[in-house]
Coordinates of C-alpha atoms in Angstrom, one line a residue:
M2 CA 71.9 102.3 96.2
S3 CA 75.4 103.4 95.2
F4 CA 76.3 103.1 91.6
T5 CA 79.5 101.9 90.0
L6 CA 81.5 104.0 87.6
A7 CA 84.1 102.4 85.3
I8 CA 86.8 104.7 83.8
V9 CA 87.8 103.4 80.3
G10 CA 89.9 104.6 77.4
R11 CA 93.1 104.1 75.5
P12 CA 96.4 103.6 77.4
N13 CA 97.9 106.7 78.9
V14 CA 94.9 109.1 78.7
G15 CA 95.0 109.6 82.5
K16 CA 92.5 107.1 83.8
S17 CA 94.6 106.1 86.9
T18 CA 95.3 109.8 87.7
L19 CA 91.5 110.5 87.8
F20 CA 90.9 107.3 89.8
N21 CA 93.4 108.5 92.5
R22 CA 91.8 111.9 92.6
L23 CA 88.3 110.5 93.0
V24 CA 89.3 108.1 95.9
G25 CA 91.5 110.7 97.5
K26 CA 94.5 108.4 97.8
R27 CA 97.3 107.3 95.6
L28 CA 96.1 103.8 95.1
A29 CA 96.8 103.2 91.4
L30 CA 100.4 103.4 90.0
V31 CA 100.9 106.3 87.6
D32 CA 103.7 106.7 85.1
D33 CA 104.3 108.4 81.8
Q34 CA 104.7 105.2 79.9
P35 CA 101.4 103.7 78.5
G36 CA 99.9 100.4 79.7
V37 CA 100.8 100.7 83.4
T38 CA 97.4 99.5 84.7
R39 CA 96.6 95.9 83.8
D40 CA 94.2 94.7 86.5
L41 CA 90.8 96.1 87.6
R42 CA 91.1 98.2 90.7
E43 CA 88.1 99.3 92.8
G44 CA 87.8 102.2 95.2
E45 CA 85.3 104.2 97.1
A46 CA 85.0 107.6 95.4
R47 CA 83.9 110.9 96.8
L48 CA 82.9 113.8 94.6
G49 CA 81.2 116.6 96.4
D50 CA 78.4 115.0 98.5
L51 CA 78.2 112.1 96.1
R52 CA 79.6 108.6 97.1
F53 CA 80.0 105.8 94.5
T54 CA 82.3 102.9 93.5
V55 CA 84.9 103.7 90.9
I56 CA 86.8 101.1 88.8
D57 CA 90.2 101.8 87.2
T58 CA 90.7 99.7 84.1
A59 CA 93.5 98.7 81.7
G60 CA 93.9 100.8 78.5
L61 CA 91.6 99.5 75.7
E62 CA 93.7 97.8 73.0
E63 CA 92.5 96.7 69.6
A64 CA 93.9 93.2 70.1
T65 CA 91.3 90.5 70.4
D66 CA 93.5 87.4 70.6
D67 CA 94.9 85.6 73.6
S68 CA 97.9 87.9 73.8
L69 CA 98.5 90.0 77.0
Q70 CA 96.8 93.0 75.4
G71 CA 93.9 90.8 74.3
R72 CA 93.4 89.5 77.8
M73 CA 93.6 93.0 79.2
R74 CA 90.9 94.1 76.8
R75 CA 88.6 91.3 77.8
L76 CA 89.1 92.2 81.5
T77 CA 88.2 95.8 80.7
E78 CA 85.1 94.8 78.7
R79 CA 84.0 92.8 81.7
A80 CA 84.3 95.9 83.9
V81 CA 82.1 97.7 81.3
D82 CA 79.5 95.0 81.7
M83 CA 79.7 95.2 85.5
A84 CA 79.5 99.0 85.8
D85 CA 76.4 101.1 85.9
V86 CA 78.1 104.1 84.2
C87 CA 81.2 104.3 81.9
L88 CA 83.4 107.4 81.8
F89 CA 85.1 107.2 78.4
M90 CA 88.3 109.3 78.5
I91 CA 90.2 110.6 75.5
D92 CA 93.4 112.7 75.4
A93 CA 92.3 116.2 74.3
R94 CA 95.9 117.1 73.3
A95 CA 96.2 114.1 71.0
G96 CA 92.7 114.5 69.6
V97 CA 90.4 111.7 68.5
L98 CA 92.3 108.7 67.2
P99 CA 90.8 105.9 65.1
S100 CA 90.9 103.5 68.1
D101 CA 88.8 106.0 70.1
E102 CA 86.1 105.8 67.4
V103 CA 86.2 102.0 67.6
F104 CA 85.9 102.0 71.4
A105 CA 83.1 104.6 71.4
D106 CA 81.1 102.3 69.1
I107 CA 81.6 99.4 71.5
L108 CA 80.6 101.4 74.5
R109 CA 77.4 102.6 72.8
R110 CA 76.3 99.0 72.4
R111 CA 77.4 97.7 75.8
S112 CA 76.7 100.4 78.3
A113 CA 73.4 102.2 79.2
H114 CA 75.2 105.3 80.5
V115 CA 78.3 106.6 78.8
I116 CA 79.9 109.9 79.8
L117 CA 82.5 111.4 77.5
A118 CA 85.5 113.2 79.1
A119 CA 88.3 115.0 77.3
N120 CA 91.2 114.8 79.7
K121 CA 94.4 116.9 79.7
A122 CA 92.2 119.8 78.5
E123 CA 93.9 122.6 80.3
G124 CA 95.1 125.4 78.0
A125 CA 94.3 126.3 74.4
A126 CA 96.3 123.4 73.0
A127 CA 93.5 121.1 73.8
D128 CA 90.7 123.1 72.1
A129 CA 90.9 121.3 68.8
G130 CA 90.8 117.9 70.5
V131 CA 87.7 118.9 72.5
L132 CA 85.9 119.9 69.4
E133 CA 86.8 116.6 67.7
A134 CA 85.3 114.7 70.6
Y135 CA 81.8 115.9 69.6
G136 CA 82.1 113.7 66.5
L137 CA 82.1 110.5 68.6
G138 CA 78.4 110.8 69.0
L139 CA 78.4 110.5 72.8
G140 CA 77.1 113.9 73.6
E141 CA 79.0 117.0 74.9
P142 CA 82.4 116.1 76.3
I143 CA 83.4 117.3 79.8
R144 CA 86.7 119.2 79.8
L145 CA 88.9 117.6 82.5
S146 CA 92.3 117.9 83.9
A147 CA 92.7 114.9 86.2
E148 CA 96.2 116.0 87.2
H149 CA 95.1 119.5 88.3
G150 CA 91.5 118.7 89.4
E151 CA 89.8 120.9 86.8
G152 CA 86.3 119.9 85.5
L153 CA 85.3 117.8 88.5
A154 CA 82.3 120.1 89.2
E155 CA 81.0 119.5 85.6
L156 CA 81.5 115.7 86.1
L157 CA 79.5 116.0 89.4
A158 CA 76.7 117.8 87.6
V159 CA 76.4 115.0 85.0
L160 CA 76.6 112.2 87.7
M161 CA 73.9 113.7 90.0
P162 CA 70.9 112.8 87.9
I163 CA 72.2 109.2 87.6
A164 CA 72.7 109.0 91.3
D165 CA 69.2 110.3 91.9
E166 CA 67.9 107.6 89.5
Y167 CA 69.6 104.8 91.5
A168 CA 68.4 106.3 94.8
R169 CA 64.8 106.3 93.5
R170 CA 65.2 102.6 92.4
E171 CA 66.5 101.7 95.8
A172 CA 63.4 103.4 97.5
E173 CA 61.0 101.6 95.1
N174 CA 62.7 98.1 95.6
A175 CA 63.1 98.5 99.4
P176 CA 61.1 95.7 101.2
E177 CA 58.2 96.9 103.5
T178 CA 58.8 96.1 107.1
D179 CA 56.0 95.5 109.6
V180 CA 56.7 96.8 113.1
D181 CA 55.2 94.8 116.0
V182 CA 53.7 96.8 118.8
D183 CA 53.3 95.4 122.2
E184 CA 50.3 96.1 124.5
E185 CA 52.0 99.1 126.1
G186 CA 52.5 100.7 122.7
D187 CA 56.2 100.2 122.5
E188 CA 57.8 98.7 119.4
A189 CA 58.6 95.0 120.0
E190 CA 62.3 94.2 119.7
G191 CA 62.8 91.9 116.7
P192 CA 65.7 89.6 116.1
R193 CA 69.0 91.4 116.1
V194 CA 71.1 91.4 112.9
P195 CA 74.6 90.4 113.7
T196 CA 77.2 93.0 113.0
R197 CA 79.6 92.1 110.2
E198 CA 83.2 91.5 111.3
K199 CA 86.1 93.5 110.1
P200 CA 87.6 91.5 107.2
L201 CA 90.8 89.6 107.7
Q202 CA 93.6 91.3 105.8
V203 CA 95.7 88.8 103.8
A204 CA 98.5 89.6 101.3
V205 CA 99.8 87.1 98.8
V206 CA 103.5 87.7 98.0
G207 CA 106.3 85.9 96.1
R208 CA 108.6 85.9 93.1
P209 CA 107.2 86.6 89.6
N210 CA 105.2 83.8 88.0
A211 CA 104.6 81.9 91.2
G212 CA 100.9 81.9 90.5
K213 CA 99.7 84.6 92.9
S214 CA 96.9 86.0 90.6
T215 CA 95.8 82.5 89.6
L216 CA 95.5 81.6 93.3
I217 CA 93.4 84.7 94.2
N218 CA 91.1 84.0 91.2
A219 CA 90.6 80.5 92.5
L220 CA 89.8 81.8 96.0
I221 CA 87.3 84.4 95.0
G222 CA 85.7 82.2 92.3
E223 CA 86.0 84.6 89.3
E224 CA 88.6 85.7 86.8
K225 CA 89.2 89.2 88.4
M226 CA 93.0 89.2 88.2
L227 CA 94.9 89.2 84.9
T228 CA 96.9 85.9 84.6
G229 CA 99.1 84.3 82.0
P230 CA 102.4 82.6 81.3
E231 CA 104.3 85.9 81.2
A232 CA 106.2 86.8 84.4
G233 CA 105.5 90.1 86.0
I234 CA 101.9 90.6 84.7
T235 CA 100.7 92.1 88.0
R236 CA 102.0 95.6 88.7
D237 CA 99.6 97.2 91.3
A238 CA 98.8 95.7 94.7
I239 CA 95.1 95.0 94.0
S240 CA 92.8 94.3 97.0
T241 CA 89.6 92.3 96.8
Q242 CA 87.0 91.7 99.5
F243 CA 85.2 88.4 99.5
D244 CA 83.6 85.8 101.7
W245 CA 86.0 82.9 102.3
E246 CA 83.6 80.2 103.3
G247 CA 82.1 82.4 106.0
L248 CA 85.2 84.3 106.8
P249 CA 85.1 88.0 105.6
T250 CA 88.4 88.5 103.9
R251 CA 90.3 91.3 102.0
I252 CA 93.1 89.8 100.0
W253 CA 95.9 91.6 98.2
D254 CA 97.4 90.4 94.9
T255 CA 100.9 91.9 94.7
A256 CA 103.6 92.3 92.1
G257 CA 106.3 89.7 91.9
M258 CA 109.4 90.7 93.8
R259 CA 112.8 90.1 92.1
K260 CA 116.2 90.6 93.5
K261 CA 116.9 94.3 94.2
A262 CA 119.9 94.2 91.8
K263 CA 117.7 93.1 88.9
V264 CA 115.1 95.8 89.5
Q265 CA 116.2 98.6 87.2
E266 CA 113.1 100.2 85.7
K267 CA 111.3 102.9 87.6
L268 CA 107.9 101.2 87.1
E269 CA 109.1 97.9 88.6
R270 CA 110.5 99.8 91.6
L271 CA 107.0 101.4 92.1
S272 CA 105.4 97.9 91.8
V273 CA 107.7 96.4 94.4
S274 CA 107.1 99.4 96.7
D275 CA 103.4 98.9 96.3
A276 CA 103.7 95.2 97.3
L277 CA 105.7 96.2 100.4
R278 CA 103.0 98.5 101.5
A279 CA 100.5 95.7 101.1
V280 CA 102.6 93.5 103.5
K281 CA 102.6 96.3 106.1
F282 CA 98.8 96.6 105.9
A283 CA 98.2 92.8 106.0
E284 CA 97.6 90.7 109.1
V285 CA 98.5 87.4 107.5
V286 CA 101.1 87.2 104.7
V287 CA 101.0 84.1 102.4
V288 CA 104.4 83.6 100.9
L289 CA 103.8 81.7 97.6
L290 CA 106.5 79.4 96.3
D291 CA 106.9 77.5 93.0
V292 CA 107.2 73.8 93.7
E293 CA 109.7 73.4 90.8
I294 CA 112.2 76.0 92.4
P295 CA 111.2 76.5 96.0
F296 CA 113.2 78.4 98.7
E297 CA 115.2 80.4 96.3
Q298 CA 117.3 83.2 97.8
Q299 CA 114.6 85.7 97.0
D300 CA 111.9 83.6 98.6
L301 CA 113.9 83.6 101.8
R302 CA 114.2 87.4 101.7
I303 CA 110.5 87.8 101.1
A304 CA 109.6 85.5 104.1
D305 CA 112.2 87.3 106.3
L306 CA 110.7 90.6 105.3
A307 CA 107.2 89.5 106.4
E308 CA 108.6 88.3 109.7
R309 CA 110.5 91.5 110.4
E310 CA 107.4 93.5 109.7
G311 CA 105.7 91.4 112.4
R312 CA 103.1 89.8 110.2
A313 CA 101.7 86.3 110.7
V314 CA 103.2 84.1 107.9
V315 CA 101.9 81.1 106.0
V316 CA 104.2 79.4 103.4
A317 CA 102.2 77.9 100.5
V318 CA 103.8 75.8 97.8
N319 CA 102.0 76.2 94.5
K320 CA 101.7 74.0 91.3
W321 CA 101.5 70.9 93.5
D322 CA 99.6 69.1 90.7
L323 CA 102.8 69.1 88.6
E324 CA 104.8 67.2 91.3
G325 CA 105.1 63.4 90.8
E326 CA 106.8 62.2 94.0
K327 CA 104.6 64.1 96.4
Q328 CA 105.6 62.4 99.7
D329 CA 109.4 62.6 99.0
K330 CA 109.0 66.3 97.9
L331 CA 106.9 67.2 101.0
R332 CA 109.6 65.7 103.3
E333 CA 112.3 67.7 101.4
L334 CA 110.3 70.9 101.6
K335 CA 109.8 70.6 105.4
E336 CA 113.5 69.9 105.9
E337 CA 114.5 72.9 103.9
F338 CA 111.9 75.1 105.6
A339 CA 113.2 74.2 109.1
R340 CA 116.8 74.7 108.0
L341 CA 116.5 77.9 105.9
L342 CA 113.9 79.8 107.8
P343 CA 114.5 79.1 111.5
Q344 CA 113.0 82.5 112.5
L345 CA 109.6 81.1 111.3
K346 CA 110.0 77.8 113.1
G347 CA 106.6 76.1 113.2
A348 CA 104.8 78.3 110.7
P349 CA 102.3 76.6 108.5
L350 CA 103.5 75.0 105.3
V351 CA 100.8 74.0 102.9
T352 CA 100.7 72.6 99.4
V353 CA 98.2 74.0 96.9
S354 CA 97.3 74.0 93.2
A355 CA 95.8 77.3 92.1
R356 CA 95.0 75.8 88.7
T357 CA 92.9 72.9 90.0
G358 CA 91.8 74.3 93.3
R359 CA 93.3 71.5 95.4
G360 CA 94.5 72.4 98.9
L361 CA 92.6 75.7 99.2
D362 CA 90.7 74.4 102.2
R363 CA 94.0 73.6 103.9
L364 CA 95.3 77.1 103.1
R365 CA 92.2 78.7 104.7
G366 CA 92.7 76.6 107.9
A367 CA 96.4 77.6 108.0
V368 CA 95.6 81.3 107.6
I369 CA 93.0 81.2 110.4
R370 CA 95.4 79.3 112.7
A371 CA 98.3 81.8 112.0
H372 CA 96.0 84.7 112.7
E373 CA 94.8 83.2 116.0
V374 CA 98.4 82.6 117.2
W375 CA 99.3 86.2 116.1
N376 CA 96.6 87.5 118.4
R377 CA 97.4 85.2 121.4
R378 CA 97.7 86.6 124.9
V379 CA 99.4 84.9 127.9
P380 CA 98.2 85.7 131.4
T381 CA 100.9 87.4 133.5
A382 CA 100.8 84.9 136.4
Q383 CA 101.2 82.0 134.0
L384 CA 104.0 83.8 132.2
N385 CA 106.0 84.4 135.4
R386 CA 105.6 80.8 136.6
W387 CA 107.0 79.8 133.2
L388 CA 109.9 82.3 133.6
A389 CA 110.9 80.9 136.9
G390 CA 111.0 77.4 135.5
M391 CA 113.1 78.5 132.5
V392 CA 115.6 80.3 134.8
E393 CA 115.8 77.3 137.1
A394 CA 116.4 75.0 134.2
H395 CA 119.0 77.2 132.6
P396 CA 120.2 80.2 134.7
P397 CA 121.4 83.3 132.8
P398 CA 125.2 83.7 132.5
A399 CA 127.2 86.1 134.7
P400 CA 129.4 88.1 132.3
G401 CA 132.3 89.8 134.0
G402 CA 131.2 88.3 137.3
K403 CA 127.9 90.3 137.3
R404 CA 125.0 88.1 137.9
I405 CA 121.9 88.8 135.7
K406 CA 118.6 88.4 137.5
L407 CA 115.4 87.9 135.6
R408 CA 112.7 89.3 137.9
Y409 CA 109.4 89.7 136.1
M410 CA 107.8 89.3 132.6
T411 CA 104.6 90.5 131.1
Q412 CA 103.0 90.6 127.7
V413 CA 102.5 94.2 126.5
K414 CA 100.9 93.7 123.1
T415 CA 99.6 91.2 120.5
R416 CA 99.7 91.3 116.7
P417 CA 102.5 90.1 117.0
P418 CA 103.0 88.9 120.6
G419 CA 105.3 91.3 122.5
F420 CA 106.8 90.7 125.9
V421 CA 108.9 92.8 128.3
A422 CA 111.2 91.2 130.9
M423 CA 112.6 93.1 133.8
C424 CA 116.1 92.2 134.7
S425 CA 119.4 93.5 136.0
H426 CA 122.1 94.4 133.4
P427 CA 119.8 93.8 130.3
E428 CA 122.6 95.0 128.0
K429 CA 124.8 92.2 129.1
L430 CA 122.3 89.4 128.4
P431 CA 123.6 87.5 125.4
D432 CA 121.5 87.0 122.3
S433 CA 121.7 83.2 122.7
Y434 CA 119.8 83.5 126.0
R435 CA 117.2 85.8 124.4
R436 CA 116.7 83.2 121.7
Y437 CA 116.4 80.5 124.4
L438 CA 113.5 82.5 126.0
I439 CA 111.8 83.2 122.6
N440 CA 111.9 79.6 121.6
G441 CA 110.6 78.6 125.0
L442 CA 107.7 81.0 124.6
R443 CA 107.0 79.7 121.1
E444 CA 106.9 76.0 122.2
D445 CA 105.4 76.2 125.7
F446 CA 102.5 78.6 124.8
D447 CA 101.8 77.1 121.4
M448 CA 102.8 80.1 119.2
P449 CA 104.5 78.4 116.2
G450 CA 105.7 80.5 113.4
T451 CA 104.5 83.9 114.6
P452 CA 107.0 86.7 115.2
I453 CA 107.7 87.2 118.9
R454 CA 109.2 90.5 120.2
L455 CA 111.1 90.3 123.5
T456 CA 112.3 93.5 125.1
L457 CA 114.6 93.5 128.2
R458 CA 114.5 96.4 130.7
S459 CA 116.2 97.1 134.0
Q460 CA 114.2 98.0 137.1
A461 CA 116.0 101.4 137.0
D462 CA 114.2 102.2 133.6
K463 CA 110.9 102.4 135.6
N464 CA 112.2 104.8 138.2
P465 CA 111.6 108.4 137.1
Y466 CA 113.8 109.8 139.8
K467 CA 116.9 107.8 139.0
G468 CA 119.9 110.2 138.5
K469 CA 118.1 113.2 140.0
K470 CA 119.6 114.9 143.1
K471 CA 117.6 114.9 146.3
S472 CA 116.2 118.3 147.1
T473 CA 114.4 119.8 150.1
P474 CA 110.8 120.7 149.4
S475 CA 110.4 124.5 149.0
R476 CA 107.8 124.9 151.9
L477 CA 110.0 123.0 154.3
R478 CA 113.1 125.0 153.1
K479 CA 111.1 128.2 153.8
H480 CA 110.1 127.0 157.2
L481 CA 113.6 126.0 158.2
G482 CA 114.9 129.4 157.1
K483 CA 112.6 131.3 159.6
K484 CA 114.0 132.7 162.8
P485 CA 112.5 131.4 166.1
H486 CA 109.9 133.7 167.9
S487 CA 111.2 135.5 171.0
D488 CA 109.0 135.7 174.0

């Protein structure tokens, strides 16, 4: 049974740096300014031969009210209660501060296993801080340098007995299984356990304060993401795996994306970059709008970004419980959607209330539908019968008197659907006719809203000998060069 390790400590002691090193990836944002991490981030850690789950937490603050710092502290305390082991980090160069003593006392009461680590301990400048750490009453501190990877062997040595304890518990609690043996002595085959599907990858994106974190908390059924009235609370792209009414799903909560001109701070640029990576990893992107100010210019840019990345898109309008004239507003939203986002024509538009939970079943149905369309494949024979009908109904133009012939079409990929059409003079086919074909594919093969990629190629592109000079084979050339035999 794998154990869970929570890394806790004051802001800016190097928790996220150690988290990234343990998981072997740069998952958590790291910056010199304190308080970068606000949400809980989980990862699969590897230390030597040891495998375990590690949780990166927000910096422990002394605030206990409903302020942002107070809510961050409560989220971290929740991680402490969830974890099997707590790694309490201090800054060896700064030494032990009064807040470290307060938090050490809290951890002694709330956690069965507390490991003390003095980070940034490389060099003689950290010696005094390491000695002070003994006074916290948490045993001998481990000298660490998360940035340089020093002290990880000592951490492994401390964690191994804990891992052995959890492995022993797993062996003791494992249920006994009876094996049926048939008359010939072979083991009887029991009922097969269905293999678990790969989780559906969903990213929730939108402007700051649209309610992304609140929506995800409502979906997973627990307060895992930090929420509040302040805009821009979420900084990292945090992923969570859960069972969405029988559908294995991994969902990303992302930072709010403002206009590029307004993004000045380095940390916000990193947050937006992290959100863009989440869009690239996702299969379905939920663009979350605020019902009070929907389809702002930035909303359109975000939706267009998801379409250009080739993701399936669902547009969700949040805070629907605040809307009075629902029917009139819904009619207005649909009209604006069709007018402002023609490239997503037919994509699902659903109304939700993350605060009350209304509309979440419709959101699930829209996500499943968008994913199915995104994976749709059209048989080649059916596709070419369709192409012949489209050309007959509206023949392609003949620019400069050169007639363009569309000969053949096939689907070469899904996720999103991609098609290749063989034709003469593909470079002369106008964009309007390409749009005519794409819209026809979307309507006739029931692919609303999904990005469709159409590539035009000429028959000559398939001929590997085009442009090469004809040459006589070497053996024939040698034979022709021989003199005839004389009798």
